[in-house]
Coordinates of C-alpha atoms and ligand atoms in Angstrom, one line a residue:
M1 CA 33.7 89.7 9.5
A2 CA 33.1 88.5 13.0
G3 CA 35.1 86.7 15.6
A4 CA 37.3 86.8 18.7
Y5 CA 39.9 88.8 16.8
L6 CA 37.7 91.9 17.2
D7 CA 38.1 91.8 21.0
T8 CA 39.9 94.9 22.3
R9 CA 41.1 93.6 25.7
L10 CA 44.7 93.1 24.6
K11 CA 45.0 96.3 22.6
G12 CA 48.3 98.0 23.2
R13 CA 50.0 95.1 24.9
D14 CA 53.4 93.7 24.1
Y15 CA 54.0 90.0 23.2
L16 CA 57.4 89.4 24.8
S17 CA 56.9 86.1 26.7
I18 CA 54.0 83.7 27.2
S19 CA 54.4 84.3 30.9
D20 CA 53.0 87.8 30.4
F21 CA 49.6 86.4 29.5
S22 CA 46.9 84.7 31.6
G23 CA 45.3 81.4 30.7
E24 CA 42.2 83.4 29.5
E25 CA 44.3 85.6 27.4
I26 CA 46.0 82.7 25.7
R27 CA 42.5 81.2 25.1
L28 CA 41.4 84.5 23.5
L29 CA 44.5 84.5 21.2
L30 CA 43.7 80.9 20.2
D31 CA 40.1 81.6 19.5
A32 CA 41.0 84.6 17.4
A33 CA 43.5 82.5 15.4
H34 CA 40.8 79.8 14.8
D35 CA 38.3 82.4 13.7
L36 CA 40.8 84.1 11.3
K37 CA 41.8 80.8 9.8
R38 CA 38.2 79.7 9.3
E39 CA 37.4 83.1 7.6
L40 CA 40.5 83.0 5.4
K41 CA 39.6 79.4 4.2
A42 CA 36.0 80.6 3.5
G43 CA 37.3 83.6 1.5
I44 CA 35.9 86.2 4.0
P45 CA 38.2 89.2 4.2
H46 CA 39.1 90.7 7.6
P47 CA 40.9 94.0 7.0
V48 CA 41.0 95.1 10.6
L49 CA 44.4 96.8 10.4
Q50 CA 43.8 99.1 7.5
G51 CA 46.2 102.0 7.6
K52 CA 48.5 100.3 10.2
S53 CA 52.2 99.4 9.7
L54 CA 54.4 96.8 11.3
G55 CA 58.2 97.0 11.4
M56 CA 60.0 93.7 11.4
I57 CA 63.6 93.8 12.7
F58 CA 65.7 90.7 12.1
T59 CA 69.2 90.1 13.5
K60 CA 68.9 86.4 12.7
P61 CA 67.6 84.6 9.6
S62 CA 64.0 83.5 9.2
T63 CA 61.7 81.9 6.6
R64 CA 58.4 81.2 8.5
T65 CA 58.3 84.1 10.9
R66 CA 59.2 86.7 8.3
V67 CA 56.8 85.5 5.6
S68 CA 53.9 84.8 8.0
F69 CA 54.1 88.2 9.7
E70 CA 54.4 90.0 6.3
V71 CA 51.6 88.1 4.6
G72 CA 49.5 88.3 7.8
M73 CA 49.7 92.1 7.9
Y74 CA 48.7 92.2 4.2
Q75 CA 45.7 89.9 4.8
L76 CA 44.7 92.2 7.7
G77 CA 44.7 95.2 5.4
G78 CA 48.0 96.6 6.9
Y79 CA 51.6 97.0 5.7
A80 CA 54.8 95.3 6.9
L81 CA 58.4 96.5 6.5
F82 CA 61.3 94.1 6.7
L83 CA 64.2 95.8 8.5
S84 CA 67.4 93.8 8.4
A85 CA 69.4 94.8 11.5
Q86 CA 72.4 94.9 9.1
D87 CA 70.8 97.8 7.2
I88 CA 69.5 100.0 9.9
Q89 CA 71.5 102.3 12.2
L90 CA 71.3 99.8 15.1
R91 CA 74.3 98.1 13.4
R92 CA 76.3 101.3 13.6
G93 CA 75.6 101.7 17.3
E94 CA 72.3 103.7 17.5
T95 CA 70.8 102.7 20.8
I96 CA 67.7 100.5 21.2
G97 CA 66.1 103.4 23.0
D98 CA 66.6 105.9 20.1
T99 CA 65.5 103.2 17.6
A100 CA 62.3 102.7 19.6
R101 CA 61.6 106.4 20.0
T102 CA 62.0 106.9 16.3
L103 CA 60.1 103.9 15.0
E104 CA 57.1 104.6 17.2
R105 CA 56.6 107.9 15.2
F106 CA 56.1 105.8 12.0
L107 CA 54.8 102.5 13.0
N108 CA 51.9 100.8 15.0
G109 CA 53.9 97.8 16.1
I110 CA 57.3 96.2 15.9
M111 CA 58.2 92.5 15.6
I112 CA 61.8 91.7 16.4
R113 CA 64.0 88.6 16.2
T114 CA 67.3 88.9 17.9
F115 CA 69.7 87.3 20.4
A116 CA 69.2 88.9 23.8
Q117 CA 65.7 88.9 25.4
A118 CA 66.8 92.1 27.2
D119 CA 67.0 93.9 23.9
V120 CA 63.4 93.0 23.0
E121 CA 62.3 94.1 26.5
D122 CA 64.3 97.4 26.1
L123 CA 62.6 98.1 22.8
A124 CA 59.2 97.6 24.5
T125 CA 60.2 99.8 27.5
Y126 CA 61.5 102.7 25.4
G127 CA 58.8 102.7 22.8
S128 CA 55.0 103.1 23.3
I129 CA 53.9 100.8 20.6
P130 CA 53.4 97.0 20.9
V131 CA 56.5 94.9 20.5
I132 CA 56.3 91.3 19.5
N133 CA 59.1 88.8 20.2
G134 CA 59.8 86.9 17.0
L135 CA 62.5 84.7 18.8
T136 CA 65.3 85.4 21.1
D137 CA 68.0 83.0 22.5
L138 CA 65.6 82.6 25.5
M139 CA 62.1 82.4 24.1
H140 CA 60.0 81.7 21.0
P141 CA 56.5 82.7 22.1
T142 CA 54.8 83.2 18.7
Q143 CA 55.9 79.6 17.8
A144 CA 54.3 78.3 21.0
L145 CA 50.9 79.9 20.2
A146 CA 50.9 78.3 16.7
D147 CA 51.9 75.0 18.2
M148 CA 48.9 75.0 20.6
L149 CA 46.6 75.9 17.6
T150 CA 48.0 72.9 15.7
I151 CA 47.6 70.5 18.7
E152 CA 44.0 71.7 19.3
E153 CA 43.1 71.1 15.7
H154 CA 44.6 67.6 15.6
Q155 CA 43.8 66.3 19.1
G156 CA 40.6 68.3 19.7
K157 CA 41.8 69.7 23.0
L158 CA 44.8 70.9 25.0
A159 CA 44.1 70.4 28.7
G160 CA 45.1 67.0 30.0
L161 CA 47.2 66.1 27.0
K162 CA 51.0 65.3 27.4
L163 CA 53.7 66.8 25.2
A164 CA 57.1 65.2 25.1
F165 CA 59.9 67.5 24.0
I166 CA 63.0 65.6 22.9
G167 CA 66.3 67.5 22.6
D168 CA 67.7 70.9 23.6
G169 CA 66.1 72.8 26.5
N170 CA 66.2 75.9 24.4
N171 CA 64.1 78.9 23.5
V172 CA 61.4 76.7 21.9
A173 CA 61.3 74.4 24.9
H174 CA 61.1 77.4 27.3
S175 CA 58.1 78.9 25.6
L176 CA 56.4 75.5 25.4
L177 CA 56.9 75.0 29.2
Q178 CA 55.3 78.4 29.8
I179 CA 52.3 77.8 27.5
C180 CA 51.7 74.2 28.7
A181 CA 51.4 75.6 32.3
K182 CA 48.7 78.0 31.1
V183 CA 46.6 75.6 29.0
G184 CA 46.9 72.7 31.4
M185 CA 49.1 70.4 29.3
H186 CA 51.7 68.0 30.9
M187 CA 55.1 68.4 29.4
A188 CA 58.2 66.2 29.8
I189 CA 61.5 67.3 28.3
A190 CA 64.1 64.7 27.6
C191 CA 67.6 66.2 27.2
P192 CA 71.2 65.2 27.8
P193 CA 72.9 66.5 31.0
G194 CA 74.0 70.1 30.6
Y195 CA 71.2 70.9 28.0
E196 CA 68.3 71.3 30.4
P197 CA 65.9 74.2 30.2
E198 CA 66.9 77.2 32.5
A199 CA 66.0 76.5 36.1
G200 CA 64.3 79.9 36.5
I201 CA 62.0 79.3 33.5
L202 CA 61.1 75.8 34.7
A203 CA 60.3 77.1 38.2
G204 CA 58.3 80.0 36.9
A205 CA 56.2 77.7 34.7
R206 CA 55.6 75.3 37.6
A207 CA 54.5 78.2 39.8
D208 CA 52.2 79.4 37.0
A209 CA 50.7 75.9 36.7
A210 CA 49.9 76.0 40.4
R211 CA 48.1 79.4 40.0
V212 CA 46.2 78.9 36.8
P213 CA 42.8 77.0 37.1
L214 CA 43.6 74.7 34.1
G215 CA 47.2 74.2 35.4
R216 CA 46.3 72.4 38.7
G217 CA 47.9 69.0 38.7
V218 CA 50.0 69.7 35.6
R219 CA 53.4 68.0 35.5
L220 CA 56.4 69.7 33.9
D221 CA 59.2 67.2 34.1
V222 CA 62.8 67.1 32.9
V223 CA 64.3 63.6 32.4
A224 CA 67.3 62.1 30.7
D225 CA 65.6 59.2 29.0
P226 CA 63.6 59.9 25.8
F227 CA 61.5 56.8 26.3
E228 CA 60.4 57.9 29.7
A229 CA 59.4 61.3 28.3
V230 CA 57.3 59.9 25.4
A231 CA 55.4 57.3 27.6
G232 CA 51.7 58.2 27.3
A233 CA 52.6 61.3 25.2
D234 CA 49.9 62.7 22.8
V235 CA 52.4 65.1 21.2
L236 CA 56.1 64.6 20.3
Y237 CA 58.1 67.7 19.6
T238 CA 61.7 68.4 18.7
D239 CA 63.9 71.2 17.4
I240 CA 67.4 71.5 15.9
W241 CA 70.3 70.6 18.1
A242 CA 72.3 73.7 17.4
S243 CA 70.2 76.9 17.4
M244 CA 71.0 80.1 15.5
G245 CA 74.1 81.6 17.1
Q246 CA 75.4 78.1 18.3
E247 CA 76.9 77.1 14.9
A248 CA 80.4 76.8 16.5
E249 CA 79.1 74.1 18.9
Q250 CA 77.5 72.0 16.1
A251 CA 79.9 69.0 16.3
E252 CA 79.9 68.8 20.1
R253 CA 76.1 69.0 20.1
I254 CA 75.7 66.3 17.5
R255 CA 77.7 64.0 19.9
A256 CA 75.7 65.0 22.9
F257 CA 72.3 64.6 21.3
T258 CA 72.8 61.4 19.2
S259 CA 70.3 59.4 21.3
Y260 CA 67.8 62.2 21.4
Q261 CA 66.2 61.7 18.0
I262 CA 62.6 61.3 17.2
N263 CA 62.5 58.1 15.0
A264 CA 60.0 55.4 14.3
R265 CA 61.0 53.4 17.4
L266 CA 60.5 56.3 19.8
L267 CA 57.2 57.3 18.1
Q268 CA 56.0 53.7 18.7
A269 CA 56.5 54.2 22.4
A270 CA 54.2 57.2 22.5
A271 CA 50.4 57.1 22.9
P272 CA 48.5 55.7 19.9
G273 CA 47.5 58.6 17.7
A274 CA 50.3 60.8 18.9
V275 CA 51.2 63.7 16.5
V276 CA 54.7 64.9 15.8
L277 CA 55.6 68.6 15.7
H278 CA 58.8 70.4 14.7
C279 CA 59.1 74.2 14.6
L280 CA 61.3 73.9 11.5
P281 CA 63.8 74.2 10.0
A282 CA 64.6 70.5 10.4
H283 CA 67.8 68.5 10.0
R284 CA 66.6 65.1 8.8
G285 CA 68.7 62.4 10.2
E286 CA 69.7 64.4 13.3
E287 CA 66.9 65.4 15.7
I288 CA 64.3 63.7 13.6
T289 CA 64.3 61.0 10.9
G290 CA 62.9 61.8 7.4
E291 CA 60.6 58.8 7.9
V292 CA 58.9 60.4 10.9
L293 CA 58.9 64.1 9.6
D294 CA 57.4 63.1 6.3
G295 CA 55.2 60.3 7.8
P296 CA 51.5 60.2 8.6
Q297 CA 51.8 61.3 12.2
S298 CA 53.7 64.5 11.4
V299 CA 51.8 67.7 11.4
A300 CA 54.9 69.9 11.1
F301 CA 53.7 71.7 7.9
D302 CA 50.2 72.4 9.3
E303 CA 52.2 73.8 12.3
A304 CA 54.2 76.0 9.9
E305 CA 50.9 77.2 8.2
N306 CA 49.5 78.0 11.6
R307 CA 52.2 80.5 12.2
L308 CA 50.2 82.7 9.8
H309 CA 46.9 82.3 11.7
A310 CA 48.5 82.7 15.1
H311 CA 50.5 85.8 14.1
K312 CA 47.4 87.4 12.6
A313 CA 45.6 86.8 15.9
I314 CA 48.4 88.5 17.8
L315 CA 48.5 91.4 15.4
A316 CA 44.7 91.9 15.3
L317 CA 44.3 91.8 19.1
L318 CA 47.4 93.9 20.0
L319 CA 47.5 96.5 17.2
Ligands
CP1 N1 60.1 78.2 13.2 C1 60.6 79.3 12.9 O1 60.6 80.3 13.6 O2 61.0 79.4 11.6 P1 61.9 80.5 10.9 O3 63.2 80.5 11.6 O4 62.0 80.1 9.5 O5 61.2 81.8 11.1
NVA2 N1 65.9 76.9 18.5 C1 65.9 77.3 17.1 C2 64.5 77.6 16.6 C3 64.5 78.0 15.2 C4 63.1 78.4 14.8 C5 66.8 78.5 17.0 O1 66.8 79.4 17.9 O2 67.6 78.6 16.0

C-alpha cells in the first residue's frame, strides 16, 4: 500500500466544483486515482478508510455514481449508506442545515446528487464534514475527474490536447470547461443557439486558464458548427440532450439538437486517433450513433469504470 492517495493535503476539503481546486491539486487527485487503479488490478488492498462512513443522498436517479461510490468505500475499507431523498426527512421539509448538523454526528463524509448547486453548498456550509457533489443541474465535477483519468490513459497526456464537446452546454460541459482550464487542454463546445454554457462559468474557466501555469494559451471556445469544433480534436465528448429534470423539454430538445450528433462522419473530421467519451447513460441514435459508441474509438465504458478509481481518490484524499 503506497501511493499519492496517502497524501494528506486535501484532508477535510469539500469537492463541490472543479474551480475550488488548483492545477496541482487536480494532478494529485489524478495521481491518486492512477495509483489506486494500479493497486486494485494488482490485487493489492488499500483499506485507508477503515471505520469511516459515507452518506450518499440522491434526489435524482443514478447507476454509475451510486455504484462506484458504494463499491469504492467498500474497497477502501469503509462503509457507504444510500439515502434516497424520498426516504429521509428532507422530503418532509427538514432543512438542509439541520440535516447537515445531524449527519455530521454519524458520518465522515456526504456525497449528494440533487438539483440546485446552492443546496450542495449549503450542506457543506452547515456541516463540518467533507461534502462531495455527485451532480447538480450546474456541475458534474466527479465525472470530469474520471474523464481526465480516461483521456490520460488513452492519449498519454492532457496538456495541449483538444476536446470537442458536441451538444448541450450543461452540467457536464461546465465541469469539463473548468477542468480543461486547470490541466491545459483546449476545449470547443458546439451547441445550438440558446443551449450555450453559462456565461459566468465560461468566463471563470477562461480566467482560470490565464492564471494556471498549464492553462496559458488554452482556448475555450463556443461555436455553432460541430465540424468546426471537432477540427484537430483528440477527444470527442457528448451527453444526452435532455438532462434529468428536463424531461418535459425532450421533444423540443430533439428538434434543436438534431445536427449535434457524434456519428461516423463527424468522427472522421477529428484528429486521427481521436477517442470518444460519453458520461452515460446514452441515447443511441440521438446524441451519438450506436456505431460510434460501440466502435473502436469509443472509450465510454473505460470512462464508466474510471468513475470508481477517481471517486476512490477523492474519498481517500478528503476523508
Ligand atoms: N455519468 C453518470 O453520472 O452516471 P449515473 O447517472 O448513472 O450516475
Ligand atoms: N447531463 C446529464 C448527465 C447525466 C450523468 C444529466 O444531468 O442528466
